[in-house]
Coordinates of C-alpha atoms and ligand atoms in Angstrom, one line a residue:
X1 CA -113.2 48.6 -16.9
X2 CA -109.7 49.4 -16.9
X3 CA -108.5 51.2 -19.6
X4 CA -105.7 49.9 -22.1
X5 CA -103.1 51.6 -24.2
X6 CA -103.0 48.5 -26.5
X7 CA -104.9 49.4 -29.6
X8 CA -108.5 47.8 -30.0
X9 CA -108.2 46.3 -26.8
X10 CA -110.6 48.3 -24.8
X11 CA -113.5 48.3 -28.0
X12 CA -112.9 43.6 -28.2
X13 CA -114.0 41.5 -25.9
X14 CA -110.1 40.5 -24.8
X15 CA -109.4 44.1 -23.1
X16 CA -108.0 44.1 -19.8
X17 CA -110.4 42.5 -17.8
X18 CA -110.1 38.9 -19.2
X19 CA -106.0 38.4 -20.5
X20 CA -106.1 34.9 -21.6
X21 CA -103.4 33.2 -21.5
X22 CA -101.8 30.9 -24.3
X23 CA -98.8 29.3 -25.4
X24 CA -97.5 31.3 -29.1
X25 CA -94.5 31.4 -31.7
X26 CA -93.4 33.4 -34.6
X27 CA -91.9 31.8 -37.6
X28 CA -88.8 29.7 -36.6
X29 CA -89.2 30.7 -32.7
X30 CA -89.6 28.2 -29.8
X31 CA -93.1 28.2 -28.2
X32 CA -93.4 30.6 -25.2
X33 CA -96.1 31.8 -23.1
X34 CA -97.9 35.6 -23.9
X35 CA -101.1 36.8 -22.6
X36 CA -104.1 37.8 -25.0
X37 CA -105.1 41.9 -25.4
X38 CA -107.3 42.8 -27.9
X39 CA -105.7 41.3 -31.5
X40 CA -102.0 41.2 -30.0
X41 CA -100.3 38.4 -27.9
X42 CA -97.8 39.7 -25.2
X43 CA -94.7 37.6 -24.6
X44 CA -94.2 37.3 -20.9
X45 CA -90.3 36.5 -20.7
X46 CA -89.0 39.7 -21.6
X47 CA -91.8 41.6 -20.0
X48 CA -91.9 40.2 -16.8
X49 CA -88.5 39.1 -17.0
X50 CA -89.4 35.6 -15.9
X51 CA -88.2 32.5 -17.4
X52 CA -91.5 30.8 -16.0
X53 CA -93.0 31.8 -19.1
X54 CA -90.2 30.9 -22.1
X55 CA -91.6 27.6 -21.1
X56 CA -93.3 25.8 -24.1
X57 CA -96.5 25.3 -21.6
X58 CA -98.5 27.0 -18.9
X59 CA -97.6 24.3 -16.4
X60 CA -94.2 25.5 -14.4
X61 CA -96.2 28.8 -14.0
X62 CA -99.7 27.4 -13.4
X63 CA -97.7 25.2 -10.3
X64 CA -96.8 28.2 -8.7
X65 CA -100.3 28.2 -7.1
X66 CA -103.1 31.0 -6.5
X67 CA -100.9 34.0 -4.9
X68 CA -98.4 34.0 -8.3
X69 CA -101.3 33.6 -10.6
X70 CA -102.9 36.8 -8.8
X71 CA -99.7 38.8 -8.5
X72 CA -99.0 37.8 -12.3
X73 CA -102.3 39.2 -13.3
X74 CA -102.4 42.4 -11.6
X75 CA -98.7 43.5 -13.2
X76 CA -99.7 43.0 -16.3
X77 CA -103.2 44.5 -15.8
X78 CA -100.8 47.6 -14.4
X79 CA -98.5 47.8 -17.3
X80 CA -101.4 47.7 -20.0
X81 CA -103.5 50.2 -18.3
X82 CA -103.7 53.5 -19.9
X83 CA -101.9 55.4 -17.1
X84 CA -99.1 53.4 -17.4
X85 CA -98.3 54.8 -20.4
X86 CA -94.4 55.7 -19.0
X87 CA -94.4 51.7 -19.6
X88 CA -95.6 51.5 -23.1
X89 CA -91.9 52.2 -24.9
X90 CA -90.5 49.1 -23.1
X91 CA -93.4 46.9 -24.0
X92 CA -95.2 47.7 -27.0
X93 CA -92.0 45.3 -28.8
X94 CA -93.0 42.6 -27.1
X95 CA -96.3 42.7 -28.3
X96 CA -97.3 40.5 -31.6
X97 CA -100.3 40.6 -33.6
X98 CA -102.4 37.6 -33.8
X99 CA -102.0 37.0 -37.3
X100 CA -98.3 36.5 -36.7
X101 CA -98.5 33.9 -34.3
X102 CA -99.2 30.1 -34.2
X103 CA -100.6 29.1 -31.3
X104 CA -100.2 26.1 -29.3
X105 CA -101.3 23.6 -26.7
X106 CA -101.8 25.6 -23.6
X107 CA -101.3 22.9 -21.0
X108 CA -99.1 19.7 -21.0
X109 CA -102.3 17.8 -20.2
X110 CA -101.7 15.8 -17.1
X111 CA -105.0 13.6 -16.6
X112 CA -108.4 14.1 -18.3
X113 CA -112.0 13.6 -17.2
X114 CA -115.1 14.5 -18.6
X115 CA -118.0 15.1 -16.5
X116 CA -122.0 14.9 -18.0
X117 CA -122.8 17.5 -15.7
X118 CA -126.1 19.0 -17.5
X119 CA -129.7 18.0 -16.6
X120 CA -131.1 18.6 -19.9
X121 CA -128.1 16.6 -21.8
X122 CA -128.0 13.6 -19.7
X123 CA -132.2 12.9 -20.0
X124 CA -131.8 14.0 -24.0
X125 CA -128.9 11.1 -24.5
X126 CA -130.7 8.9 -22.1
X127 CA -133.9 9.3 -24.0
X128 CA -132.1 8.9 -27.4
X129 CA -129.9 5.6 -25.9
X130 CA -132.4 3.9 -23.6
X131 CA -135.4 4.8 -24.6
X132 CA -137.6 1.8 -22.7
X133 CA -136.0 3.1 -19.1
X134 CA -135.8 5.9 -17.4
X135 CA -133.6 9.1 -18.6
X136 CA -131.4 9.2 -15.9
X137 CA -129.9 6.4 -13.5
X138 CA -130.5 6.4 -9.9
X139 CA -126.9 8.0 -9.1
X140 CA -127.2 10.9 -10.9
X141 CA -128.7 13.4 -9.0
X142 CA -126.6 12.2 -6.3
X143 CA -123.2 12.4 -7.5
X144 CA -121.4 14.2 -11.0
X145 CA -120.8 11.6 -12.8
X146 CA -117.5 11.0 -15.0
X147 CA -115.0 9.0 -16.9
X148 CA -111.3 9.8 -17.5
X149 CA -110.3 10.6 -20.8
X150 CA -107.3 10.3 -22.7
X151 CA -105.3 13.1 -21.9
X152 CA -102.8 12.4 -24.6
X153 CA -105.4 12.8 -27.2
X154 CA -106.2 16.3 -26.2
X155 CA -105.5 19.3 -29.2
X156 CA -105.2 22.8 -29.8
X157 CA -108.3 24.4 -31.6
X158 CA -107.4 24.1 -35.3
X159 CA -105.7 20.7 -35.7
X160 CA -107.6 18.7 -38.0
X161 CA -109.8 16.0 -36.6
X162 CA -109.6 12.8 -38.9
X163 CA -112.6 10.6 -38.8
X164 CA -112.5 7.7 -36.9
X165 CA -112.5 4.0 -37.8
X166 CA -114.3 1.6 -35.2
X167 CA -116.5 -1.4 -34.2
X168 CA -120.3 0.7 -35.1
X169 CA -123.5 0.3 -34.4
X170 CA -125.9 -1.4 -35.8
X171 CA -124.2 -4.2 -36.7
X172 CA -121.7 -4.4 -35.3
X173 CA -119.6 -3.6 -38.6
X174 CA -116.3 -1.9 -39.4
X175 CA -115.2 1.4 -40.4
X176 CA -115.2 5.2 -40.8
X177 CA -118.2 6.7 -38.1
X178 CA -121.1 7.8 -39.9
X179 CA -122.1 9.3 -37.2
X180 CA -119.7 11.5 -36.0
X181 CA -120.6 13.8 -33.4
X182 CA -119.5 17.4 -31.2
X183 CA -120.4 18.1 -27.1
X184 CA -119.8 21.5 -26.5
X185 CA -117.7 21.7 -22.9
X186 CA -116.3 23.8 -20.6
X187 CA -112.7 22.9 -19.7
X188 CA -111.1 23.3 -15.9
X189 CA -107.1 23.3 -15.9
X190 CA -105.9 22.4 -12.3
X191 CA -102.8 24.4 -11.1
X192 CA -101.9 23.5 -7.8
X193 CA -101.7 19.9 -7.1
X194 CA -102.9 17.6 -4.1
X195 CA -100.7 14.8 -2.5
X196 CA -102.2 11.2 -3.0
X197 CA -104.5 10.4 0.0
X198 CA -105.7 14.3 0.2
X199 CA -108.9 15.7 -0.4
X200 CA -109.0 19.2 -2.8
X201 CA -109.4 22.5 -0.3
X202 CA -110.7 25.3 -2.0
X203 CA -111.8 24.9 -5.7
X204 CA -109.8 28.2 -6.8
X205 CA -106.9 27.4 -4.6
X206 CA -106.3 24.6 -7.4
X207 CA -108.1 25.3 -10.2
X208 CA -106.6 28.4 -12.6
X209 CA -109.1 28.6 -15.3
X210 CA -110.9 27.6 -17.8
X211 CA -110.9 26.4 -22.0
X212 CA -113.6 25.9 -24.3
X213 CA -113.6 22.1 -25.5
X214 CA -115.1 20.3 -28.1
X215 CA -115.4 16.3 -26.8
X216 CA -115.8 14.9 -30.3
X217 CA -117.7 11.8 -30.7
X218 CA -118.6 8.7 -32.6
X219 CA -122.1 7.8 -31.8
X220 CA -122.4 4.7 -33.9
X221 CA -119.2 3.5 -32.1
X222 CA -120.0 4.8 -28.2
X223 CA -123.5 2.6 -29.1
X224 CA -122.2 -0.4 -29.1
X225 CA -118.9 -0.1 -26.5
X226 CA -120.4 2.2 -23.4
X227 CA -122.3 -0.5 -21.6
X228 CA -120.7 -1.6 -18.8
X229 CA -117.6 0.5 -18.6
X230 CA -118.6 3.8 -20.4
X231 CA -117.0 5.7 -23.0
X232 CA -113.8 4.6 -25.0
X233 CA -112.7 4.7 -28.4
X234 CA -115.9 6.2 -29.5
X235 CA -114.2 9.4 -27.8
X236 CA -110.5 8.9 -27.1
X237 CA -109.6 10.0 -30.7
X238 CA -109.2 13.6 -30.4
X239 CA -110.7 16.1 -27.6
X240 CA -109.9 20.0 -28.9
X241 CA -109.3 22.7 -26.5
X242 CA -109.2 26.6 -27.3
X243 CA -105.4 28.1 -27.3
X244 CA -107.0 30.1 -24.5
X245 CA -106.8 29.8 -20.9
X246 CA -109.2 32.1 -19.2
X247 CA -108.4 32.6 -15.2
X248 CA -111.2 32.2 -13.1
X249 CA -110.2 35.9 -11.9
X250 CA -111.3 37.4 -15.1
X251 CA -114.7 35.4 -14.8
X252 CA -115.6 37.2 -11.2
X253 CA -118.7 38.8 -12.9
X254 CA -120.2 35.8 -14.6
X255 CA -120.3 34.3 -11.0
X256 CA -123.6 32.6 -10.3
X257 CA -124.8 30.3 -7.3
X258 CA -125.7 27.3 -9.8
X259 CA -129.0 25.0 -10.3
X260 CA -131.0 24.3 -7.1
X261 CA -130.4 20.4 -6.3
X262 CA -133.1 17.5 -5.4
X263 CA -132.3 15.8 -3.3
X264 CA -129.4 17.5 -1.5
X265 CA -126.4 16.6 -2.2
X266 CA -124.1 14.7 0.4
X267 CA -121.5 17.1 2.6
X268 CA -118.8 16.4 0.9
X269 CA -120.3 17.5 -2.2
X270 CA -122.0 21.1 -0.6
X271 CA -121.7 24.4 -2.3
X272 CA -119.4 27.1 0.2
X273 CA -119.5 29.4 -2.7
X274 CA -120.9 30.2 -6.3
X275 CA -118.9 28.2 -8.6
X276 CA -121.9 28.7 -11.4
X277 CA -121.0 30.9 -14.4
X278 CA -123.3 32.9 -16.4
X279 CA -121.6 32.0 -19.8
X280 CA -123.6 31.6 -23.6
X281 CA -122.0 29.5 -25.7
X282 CA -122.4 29.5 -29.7
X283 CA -121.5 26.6 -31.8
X284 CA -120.9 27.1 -35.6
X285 CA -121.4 24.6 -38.5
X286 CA -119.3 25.7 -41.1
X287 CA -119.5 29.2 -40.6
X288 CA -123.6 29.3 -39.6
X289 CA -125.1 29.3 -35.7
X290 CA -126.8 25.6 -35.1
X291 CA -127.0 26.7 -31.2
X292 CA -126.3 29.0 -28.3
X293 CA -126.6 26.9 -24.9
X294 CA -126.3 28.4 -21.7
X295 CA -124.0 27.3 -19.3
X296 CA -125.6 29.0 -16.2
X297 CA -128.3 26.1 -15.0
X298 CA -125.5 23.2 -15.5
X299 CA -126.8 20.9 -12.4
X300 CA -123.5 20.2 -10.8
X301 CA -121.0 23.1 -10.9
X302 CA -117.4 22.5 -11.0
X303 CA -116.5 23.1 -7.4
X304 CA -118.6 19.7 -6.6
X305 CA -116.9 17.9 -9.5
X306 CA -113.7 18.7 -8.3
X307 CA -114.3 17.6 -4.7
X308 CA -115.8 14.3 -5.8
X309 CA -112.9 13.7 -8.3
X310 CA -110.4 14.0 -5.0
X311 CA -112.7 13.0 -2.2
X312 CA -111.2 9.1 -2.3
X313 CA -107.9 10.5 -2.0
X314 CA -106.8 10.3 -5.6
X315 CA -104.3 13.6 -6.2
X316 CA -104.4 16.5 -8.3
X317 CA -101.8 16.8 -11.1
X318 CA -100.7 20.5 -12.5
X319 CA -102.3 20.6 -15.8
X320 CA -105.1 17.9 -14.8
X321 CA -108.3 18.9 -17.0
X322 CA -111.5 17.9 -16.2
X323 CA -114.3 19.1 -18.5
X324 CA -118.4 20.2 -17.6
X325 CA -120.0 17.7 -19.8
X326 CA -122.1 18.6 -23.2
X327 CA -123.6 22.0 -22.2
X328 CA -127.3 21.7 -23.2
X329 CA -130.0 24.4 -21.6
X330 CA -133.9 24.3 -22.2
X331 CA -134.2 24.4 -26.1
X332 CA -130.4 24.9 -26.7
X333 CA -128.3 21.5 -27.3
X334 CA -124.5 21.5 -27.3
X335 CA -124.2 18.2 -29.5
X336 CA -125.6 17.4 -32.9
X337 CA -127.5 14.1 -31.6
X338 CA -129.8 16.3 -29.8
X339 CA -130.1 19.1 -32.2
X340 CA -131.4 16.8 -34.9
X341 CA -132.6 14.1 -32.1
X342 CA -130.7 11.1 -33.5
X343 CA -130.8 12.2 -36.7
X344 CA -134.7 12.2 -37.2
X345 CA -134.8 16.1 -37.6
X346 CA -131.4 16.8 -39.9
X347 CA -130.9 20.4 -39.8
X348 CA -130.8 22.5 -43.1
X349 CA -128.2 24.8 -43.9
X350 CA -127.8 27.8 -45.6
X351 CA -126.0 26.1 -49.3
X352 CA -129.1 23.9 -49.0
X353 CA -127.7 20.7 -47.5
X354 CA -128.7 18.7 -44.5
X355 CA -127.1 17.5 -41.8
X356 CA -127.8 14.8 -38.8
X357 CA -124.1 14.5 -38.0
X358 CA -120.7 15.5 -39.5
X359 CA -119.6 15.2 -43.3
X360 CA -115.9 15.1 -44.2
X361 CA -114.6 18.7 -44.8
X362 CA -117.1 20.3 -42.2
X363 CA -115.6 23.0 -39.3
X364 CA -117.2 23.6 -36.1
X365 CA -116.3 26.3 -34.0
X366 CA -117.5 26.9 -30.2
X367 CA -117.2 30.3 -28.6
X368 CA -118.5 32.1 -25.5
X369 CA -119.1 35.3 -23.9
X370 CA -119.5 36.2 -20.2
X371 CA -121.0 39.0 -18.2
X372 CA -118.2 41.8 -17.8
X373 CA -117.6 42.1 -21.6
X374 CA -115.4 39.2 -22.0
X375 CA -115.2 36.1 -24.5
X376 CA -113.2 33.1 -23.7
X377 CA -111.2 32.1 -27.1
X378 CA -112.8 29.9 -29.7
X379 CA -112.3 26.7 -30.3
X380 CA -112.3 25.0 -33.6
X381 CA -111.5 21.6 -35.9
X382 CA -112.4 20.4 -39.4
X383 CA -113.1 16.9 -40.2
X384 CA -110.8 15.0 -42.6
X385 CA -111.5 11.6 -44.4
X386 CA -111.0 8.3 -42.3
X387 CA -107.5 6.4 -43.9
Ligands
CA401 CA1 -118.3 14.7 -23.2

């Protein structure tokens, strides 16, 4: 590990080796982008003396493509090392503590999808939604399937998530979701675009990193709407994304070839490299662990999802985010429905209260940690009273 003159840096799990980046502003400033270190937020501008990042998003620097994200990364890695302490006068200003900042939507979301891209969660919700057939359909173990979200729907970690009002199951009836759900995901944000009528190349030629999400849901409502089109309303009210942007550089160590696949999957859908991470995910309930799913035996890693998202020639937009699926691992569920399956097994907490899904005034938070002694930055929401 490189050492850091920032202080606390090198002893937290944001040192130099992960530098997050996120989109911050101080009291009656515009939103700009900074990198994360340790408890501080550095403002890029006036450090790298790049307009790029007085931008109120990641996307004019995420565009830029692989070579500027790398060259970006190793400055600043240089001018928070330790040895460059001739450097530390100039900078140190520029660098805020996190309790002085608000922090913002990352990425000007350009399209959405959301993948269901774990073995475990896919036979749990097809066992809970169908449970007369068989777990899984006949396509699934041949190609990741998805739907596309609603991108303008997407928040930061911390907005409040109202609860929705829909067409629910059984019934069908009308009003607020009583059964009102979280998936725990792993986010990709594309950089580098693709023309229409071109395939993806390389996964980390376009992709720049990745965001903890939180796909909220409304079972009673996805019930009665999914079949034959999928997901819609039951999902599209809010999707929350950490303030965090992780680049797949920092996640070199967490690396891993990914789940063995039966059958094989078609060409266009073969691994050339390990696109598995070893992440561990923890999801909170008001303050109180309900689960820690792994991420690292997902069946279909994100290299494949991103080369069957492109493969008929639809393009690539810079800030495009396309999201794992609920990550659940033997034992470890990443959504409430399989925790308490359906609601049959409510989980206690510690006040002495039950829960099968979400009540009004209830915050769940999702974090992770990675190999290499890094954590990718939280994401959180609190549910408010339907209007
Ligand atoms: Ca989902």
């Amino acid at each position: 590990m490189t050492r850091s003159w920032v202080p606390g840096a090198d002893e937290s799990l944001f040192g130099l080796d992960n530098l997050p980046y996120g989109v911050f502003s101080r009291q009656g400033e515009a939103p700009r982008v900074g990198v994360r270190v340790g408890d501080h937020v550095l403002d890029l501008a006036p450090v790298l003396d790049d307009e790029v990042f007085a931008a109120p998003s990641l996307n004019p620097f995420l565009a830029r493509g692989r070579t500027a994200w790398q060259e970006t990364r190793a400055r600043l890695q240089a001018i928070l090392a330790a040895e460059a302490g001739g450097n530390r006068a100039a900078v140190e200003p520029h660098l805020v503590p996190l309790d002085q900042v608000t922090m913002h939507l990352p990425v000007e979301v350009a399209d959405y999808v959301d993948f269901y891209a774990s073995l475990e969660h896919a036979s749990n919700l097809g066992r809970i939604f169908r449970p007369d057939e068989e777990p899984l359909k006949p396509n699934w173990r041949h190609l990741p399937v998805g739907y596309h979200g609603r991108a303008g729907t997407v928040v930061v970690s911390g907005t409040p998530i109202r609860r929705p009002c829909g067409q629910r199951m059984p019934g069908p009836s009308f009003g607020p979701s009583v059964r009102l759900d979280i998936e725990a995901e792993l986010g990709y944000v594309v950089g580098a675009p693709t023309r229409l009528g071109e395939r993806a190349g390389a996964f980390d030629d376009h992709v720049f990193g990745v965001t903890l999400v939180n796909d909220w849901s409304a079972r009673d409502i996805q019930a009665w709407e999914y079949v034959p089109l999928g997901p819609f309303l039951g999902k599209s009210f809010a999707t929350s994304i950490s303030p965090w942007i992780t680049p797949l550089e920092a996640l070199r160590p967490a690396r891993v070839a990914g789940r063995e696949q039966d059958p094989a999957p078609l060409d266009y859908l073969r691994r050339d490299a390990p696109w598995g991470l070893d992440l561990t995910l923890r999801v909170e309930l008001n303050g109180e662990t309900i689960s820690t799913p792994s991420y690292r035996d997902m069946y279909w890693t994100p290299d494949q999802m991103l080369a069957h998202m492109t493969v008929n020639g639809a393009s690539l937009r810079t800030g495009d985010l396309f999201a794992s699926g609920t990550i659940s691992s033997e034992g470890a569920f990443g959504s409430l429905i399989e925790v308490t399956w359906n609601g049959a097994e409510p989980i206690k907490l510690a006040d002495g209260t039950t829960r099968s899904f979400l009540e009004d005034g209830d915050t769940v938070t999702i974090s992770a940690v990675a190999p290499g002694g890094i954590a990718l930055g939280a994401v959180t929401g609190r549910i408010t009273p339907a209007t």
